[in-house]
Amino acid sequence: MSNKDVGGPPADRPAVPEQGAGHRQRPTGGPVVAALEAVRGFIDKILGVICIVIFGALVFIVSWQVFSRQVLHSPATWTTEIAQYTFVVLALLSAALVFSERGHIAVEVLVNKFNETWQRITAVFVEVTIIFFAVFVMIYGGYAVAQNAWNQNISTMPLTIGQIYMILPISGVLITFFSLCHIVGMFAGTEEPLPEVDENNQGI
């Protein structure tokens, strides 16, 4: 009696493995991780919009600076100072956003040779180091610098230097939160020890 007669697969056709067999399913992490991811996603959207607006403003300011100097032959003196401070704010906020996506440059040649346990230990150590820097340099140090310069006026802006320097502790708080989210995600198994690279988004 052939396999076909008893309802099995033909002798010359291999059996199809069951769906999901041998595939590792990533844990969901539970309600705490889900809540952190929801908050992080909301902050990412707001940061993305803010960075786009600030970048557009920076492009306009620099373009007007060039136009007024080269075409009107009457340089707008306010553009230089405002462009500098706008660039600083944009750099710090966009850096925080990239921390959320784990998109900063990393040298992973040695870490790739480790097993998964040591990769996870290394990744947690990196995130703890980032938190240490963000807390003591950006939050604590940045707030102290902002307080010292709080009453220093800027002639071309309705803000003081100290008010602009507050972007340092703000960025530090964001980076600390994002790093904590990554640590929780790695312990919960929802994040890989090494950042996942999307080859479609890589620059040429």
mmCIF file of C-alpha atoms in Angstrom:
data_model
loop_
_atom_site.group_PDB
_atom_site.id
_atom_site.type_symbol
_atom_site.label_atom_id
_atom_site.label_comp_id
_atom_site.label_asym_id
_atom_site.label_seq_id
_atom_site.Cartn_x
_atom_site.Cartn_y
_atom_site.Cartn_z
ATOM 1 C CA MET A 1 0.000 0.000 0.000
ATOM 2 C CA SER A 2 1.465 3.417 -0.977
ATOM 3 C CA ASN A 3 1.596 6.573 1.076
ATOM 4 C CA LYS A 4 -0.989 8.089 -1.224
ATOM 5 C CA ASP A 5 -3.492 5.358 -0.360
ATOM 6 C CA VAL A 6 -3.326 6.069 3.394
ATOM 7 C CA GLY A 7 -3.601 9.818 3.063
ATOM 8 C CA GLY A 8 0.084 10.644 3.761
ATOM 9 C CA PRO A 9 2.342 12.745 1.579
ATOM 10 C CA PRO A 10 3.715 11.163 -1.623
ATOM 11 C CA ALA A 11 6.932 9.229 -1.219
ATOM 12 C CA ASP A 12 8.850 11.649 -3.490
ATOM 13 C CA ARG A 13 7.651 14.800 -1.687
ATOM 14 C CA PRO A 14 9.137 15.714 1.724
ATOM 15 C CA ALA A 15 6.792 16.510 4.558
ATOM 16 C CA VAL A 16 6.243 20.243 5.172
ATOM 17 C CA PRO A 17 7.358 21.273 8.656
ATOM 18 C CA GLU A 18 4.806 22.830 10.944
ATOM 19 C CA GLN A 19 4.509 26.624 10.972
ATOM 20 C CA GLY A 20 6.609 28.265 13.621
ATOM 21 C CA ALA A 21 8.715 25.192 14.281
ATOM 22 C CA GLY A 22 12.247 26.083 15.205
ATOM 23 C CA HIS A 23 11.552 29.823 15.259
ATOM 24 C CA ARG A 24 12.226 31.804 18.418
ATOM 25 C CA GLN A 25 9.432 34.144 19.362
ATOM 26 C CA ARG A 26 10.446 37.362 21.121
ATOM 27 C CA PRO A 27 8.754 37.898 24.507
ATOM 28 C CA THR A 28 6.221 40.680 24.838
ATOM 29 C CA GLY A 29 7.682 41.920 28.125
ATOM 30 C CA GLY A 30 4.425 42.465 29.975
ATOM 31 C CA PRO A 31 2.489 45.648 30.813
ATOM 32 C CA VAL A 32 5.480 47.566 32.232
ATOM 33 C CA VAL A 33 7.518 47.217 29.062
ATOM 34 C CA ALA A 34 4.452 47.962 26.945
ATOM 35 C CA ALA A 35 3.827 51.162 28.919
ATOM 36 C CA LEU A 36 7.461 52.254 28.565
ATOM 37 C CA GLU A 37 7.379 51.601 24.839
ATOM 38 C CA ALA A 38 4.165 53.596 24.483
ATOM 39 C CA VAL A 39 5.665 56.572 26.323
ATOM 40 C CA ARG A 40 8.888 56.306 24.331
ATOM 41 C CA GLY A 41 6.971 56.172 21.058
ATOM 42 C CA PHE A 42 4.978 59.262 22.023
ATOM 43 C CA ILE A 43 8.149 61.169 22.946
ATOM 44 C CA ASP A 44 9.809 60.053 19.711
ATOM 45 C CA LYS A 45 6.975 61.518 17.649
ATOM 46 C CA ILE A 46 7.097 64.846 19.488
ATOM 47 C CA LEU A 47 10.899 65.007 19.251
ATOM 48 C CA GLY A 48 10.749 64.202 15.545
ATOM 49 C CA VAL A 49 8.322 67.051 14.873
ATOM 50 C CA ILE A 50 10.344 69.494 16.999
ATOM 51 C CA CYS A 51 13.588 68.571 15.233
ATOM 52 C CA ILE A 52 11.982 69.033 11.813
ATOM 53 C CA VAL A 53 10.650 72.469 12.788
ATOM 54 C CA ILE A 54 13.984 73.574 14.253
ATOM 55 C CA PHE A 55 15.867 72.276 11.220
ATOM 56 C CA GLY A 56 13.524 74.194 8.912
ATOM 57 C CA ALA A 57 14.072 77.336 10.972
ATOM 58 C CA LEU A 58 17.849 76.832 10.818
ATOM 59 C CA VAL A 59 17.755 76.464 7.034
ATOM 60 C CA PHE A 60 15.698 79.661 6.747
ATOM 61 C CA ILE A 61 18.011 81.620 9.064
ATOM 62 C CA VAL A 62 21.193 80.559 7.252
ATOM 63 C CA SER A 63 19.604 81.129 3.831
ATOM 64 C CA TRP A 64 18.535 84.635 4.846
ATOM 65 C CA GLN A 65 22.017 85.307 6.180
ATOM 66 C CA VAL A 66 23.564 84.398 2.815
ATOM 67 C CA PHE A 67 20.881 86.269 0.848
ATOM 68 C CA SER A 68 21.202 89.452 2.897
ATOM 69 C CA ARG A 69 24.977 89.389 2.637
ATOM 70 C CA GLN A 70 25.439 88.430 -1.004
ATOM 71 C CA VAL A 71 22.329 89.899 -2.660
ATOM 72 C CA LEU A 72 21.160 92.790 -0.477
ATOM 73 C CA HIS A 73 24.717 93.695 0.593
ATOM 74 C CA SER A 74 23.293 94.435 4.033
ATOM 75 C CA PRO A 75 24.155 91.514 6.354
ATOM 76 C CA ALA A 76 21.530 90.685 8.961
ATOM 77 C CA THR A 77 23.570 90.769 12.152
ATOM 78 C CA TRP A 78 21.035 88.767 14.139
ATOM 79 C CA THR A 79 21.338 85.663 11.961
ATOM 80 C CA THR A 80 24.796 84.542 13.124
ATOM 81 C CA GLU A 81 23.998 84.354 16.832
ATOM 82 C CA ILE A 82 20.558 82.850 16.376
ATOM 83 C CA ALA A 83 21.892 80.255 13.924
ATOM 84 C CA GLN A 84 24.530 79.176 16.448
ATOM 85 C CA TYR A 85 22.076 78.673 19.298
ATOM 86 C CA THR A 86 19.519 77.029 17.004
ATOM 87 C CA PHE A 87 22.131 74.544 15.828
ATOM 88 C CA VAL A 88 23.079 73.673 19.418
ATOM 89 C CA VAL A 89 19.453 73.030 20.381
ATOM 90 C CA LEU A 90 18.889 70.938 17.247
ATOM 91 C CA ALA A 91 22.046 68.884 17.841
ATOM 92 C CA LEU A 92 21.130 68.016 21.443
ATOM 93 C CA LEU A 93 17.488 67.129 20.756
ATOM 94 C CA SER A 94 18.309 65.096 17.658
ATOM 95 C CA ALA A 95 21.056 63.286 19.589
ATOM 96 C CA ALA A 96 18.471 62.306 22.212
ATOM 97 C CA LEU A 97 16.159 61.056 19.464
ATOM 98 C CA VAL A 98 18.926 58.916 17.972
ATOM 99 C CA PHE A 99 19.609 57.464 21.435
ATOM 100 C CA SER A 100 16.000 56.310 21.495
ATOM 101 C CA GLU A 101 16.552 54.437 18.238
ATOM 102 C CA ARG A 102 20.017 53.166 19.279
ATOM 103 C CA GLY A 103 21.272 54.696 16.072
ATOM 104 C CA HIS A 104 24.553 56.224 17.198
ATOM 105 C CA ILE A 105 27.805 54.942 15.712
ATOM 106 C CA ALA A 106 29.083 51.851 17.519
ATOM 107 C CA VAL A 107 32.137 49.650 16.959
ATOM 108 C CA GLU A 108 30.833 46.094 17.335
ATOM 109 C CA VAL A 109 33.722 44.069 15.886
ATOM 110 C CA LEU A 110 34.730 42.648 19.274
ATOM 111 C CA VAL A 111 31.232 42.405 20.750
ATOM 112 C CA ASN A 112 30.024 40.369 17.767
ATOM 113 C CA LYS A 113 32.452 37.627 18.778
ATOM 114 C CA PHE A 114 30.901 37.301 22.242
ATOM 115 C CA ASN A 115 28.129 34.885 23.087
ATOM 116 C CA GLU A 116 24.654 36.257 23.793
ATOM 117 C CA THR A 117 25.193 36.475 27.551
ATOM 118 C CA TRP A 118 28.321 38.604 27.268
ATOM 119 C CA GLN A 119 26.742 40.693 24.534
ATOM 120 C CA ARG A 120 23.884 41.469 26.917
ATOM 121 C CA ILE A 121 26.289 42.298 29.762
ATOM 122 C CA THR A 122 28.265 44.609 27.474
ATOM 123 C CA ALA A 123 25.105 46.309 26.212
ATOM 124 C CA VAL A 124 23.849 46.938 29.759
ATOM 125 C CA PHE A 125 27.274 48.295 30.766
ATOM 126 C CA VAL A 126 27.179 50.706 27.807
ATOM 127 C CA GLU A 127 23.707 51.932 28.728
ATOM 128 C CA VAL A 128 24.716 52.404 32.391
ATOM 129 C CA THR A 129 27.737 54.429 31.246
ATOM 130 C CA ILE A 130 25.453 56.588 29.100
ATOM 131 C CA ILE A 131 23.125 57.148 32.075
ATOM 132 C CA PHE A 132 26.093 58.139 34.273
ATOM 133 C CA PHE A 133 27.241 60.692 31.687
ATOM 134 C CA ALA A 134 23.721 62.029 31.097
ATOM 135 C CA VAL A 135 22.941 62.438 34.800
ATOM 136 C CA PHE A 136 26.189 63.952 36.060
ATOM 137 C CA VAL A 137 27.318 65.913 33.004
ATOM 138 C CA MET A 138 24.169 66.897 31.136
ATOM 139 C CA ILE A 139 21.551 67.104 33.915
ATOM 140 C CA TYR A 140 23.596 68.140 36.963
ATOM 141 C CA GLY A 141 26.323 70.049 35.128
ATOM 142 C CA GLY A 142 24.014 71.481 32.501
ATOM 143 C CA TYR A 143 21.579 72.789 35.112
ATOM 144 C CA ALA A 144 24.436 74.434 37.038
ATOM 145 C CA VAL A 145 25.715 76.136 33.868
ATOM 146 C CA ALA A 146 22.212 77.302 32.989
ATOM 147 C CA GLN A 147 21.717 78.803 36.433
ATOM 148 C CA ASN A 148 25.037 80.664 36.243
ATOM 149 C CA ALA A 149 24.103 82.198 32.884
ATOM 150 C CA TRP A 150 20.396 82.674 33.592
ATOM 151 C CA ASN A 151 20.535 86.478 33.628
ATOM 152 C CA GLN A 152 22.911 86.914 30.685
ATOM 153 C CA ASN A 153 20.832 88.523 27.952
ATOM 154 C CA ILE A 154 21.172 87.881 24.235
ATOM 155 C CA SER A 155 20.916 91.072 22.217
ATOM 156 C CA THR A 156 19.311 89.407 19.198
ATOM 157 C CA MET A 157 16.867 87.109 21.034
ATOM 158 C CA PRO A 158 14.130 87.538 23.648
ATOM 159 C CA LEU A 159 15.818 84.810 25.711
ATOM 160 C CA THR A 160 18.772 84.620 28.059
ATOM 161 C CA ILE A 161 21.766 82.353 27.618
ATOM 162 C CA GLY A 162 20.757 80.379 30.701
ATOM 163 C CA GLN A 163 17.308 79.672 29.287
ATOM 164 C CA ILE A 164 18.853 78.254 26.129
ATOM 165 C CA TYR A 165 21.345 76.210 28.168
ATOM 166 C CA MET A 166 18.389 74.467 29.811
ATOM 167 C CA ILE A 167 18.353 72.276 26.715
ATOM 168 C CA LEU A 168 21.304 70.426 28.289
ATOM 169 C CA PRO A 169 19.437 68.985 31.302
ATOM 170 C CA ILE A 170 16.335 68.433 29.168
ATOM 171 C CA SER A 171 18.320 66.344 26.701
ATOM 172 C CA GLY A 172 19.989 64.561 29.607
ATOM 173 C CA VAL A 173 16.619 63.562 31.054
ATOM 174 C CA LEU A 174 15.486 62.241 27.662
ATOM 175 C CA ILE A 175 18.687 60.248 27.120
ATOM 176 C CA THR A 176 18.472 58.795 30.641
ATOM 177 C CA PHE A 177 14.878 57.711 30.050
ATOM 178 C CA PHE A 178 15.702 56.126 26.687
ATOM 179 C CA SER A 179 18.680 54.237 28.159
ATOM 180 C CA LEU A 180 16.519 52.920 31.003
ATOM 181 C CA CYS A 181 13.973 51.736 28.441
ATOM 182 C CA HIS A 182 16.717 49.846 26.592
ATOM 183 C CA ILE A 183 17.965 48.219 29.800
ATOM 184 C CA VAL A 184 14.462 47.113 30.791
ATOM 185 C CA GLY A 185 13.853 45.837 27.275
ATOM 186 C CA MET A 186 17.069 43.786 27.281
ATOM 187 C CA PHE A 187 16.260 42.206 30.644
ATOM 188 C CA ALA A 188 12.701 41.490 29.487
ATOM 189 C CA GLY A 189 13.965 40.007 26.223
ATOM 190 C CA THR A 190 12.116 42.475 24.000
ATOM 191 C CA GLU A 191 15.359 44.098 22.782
ATOM 192 C CA GLU A 192 18.437 42.473 21.342
ATOM 193 C CA PRO A 193 21.812 43.169 22.983
ATOM 194 C CA LEU A 194 23.105 44.706 19.753
ATOM 195 C CA PRO A 195 21.116 47.336 17.848
ATOM 196 C CA GLU A 196 19.147 45.929 14.956
ATOM 197 C CA VAL A 197 20.385 47.476 11.710
ATOM 198 C CA ASP A 198 17.956 48.209 8.890
ATOM 199 C CA GLU A 199 20.073 47.945 5.743
ATOM 200 C CA ASN A 200 17.466 49.861 3.743
ATOM 201 C CA ASN A 201 18.110 52.955 5.881
ATOM 202 C CA GLN A 202 21.888 52.845 5.701
ATOM 203 C CA GLY A 203 23.705 55.653 3.927
ATOM 204 C CA ILE A 204 25.810 54.946 0.869
#
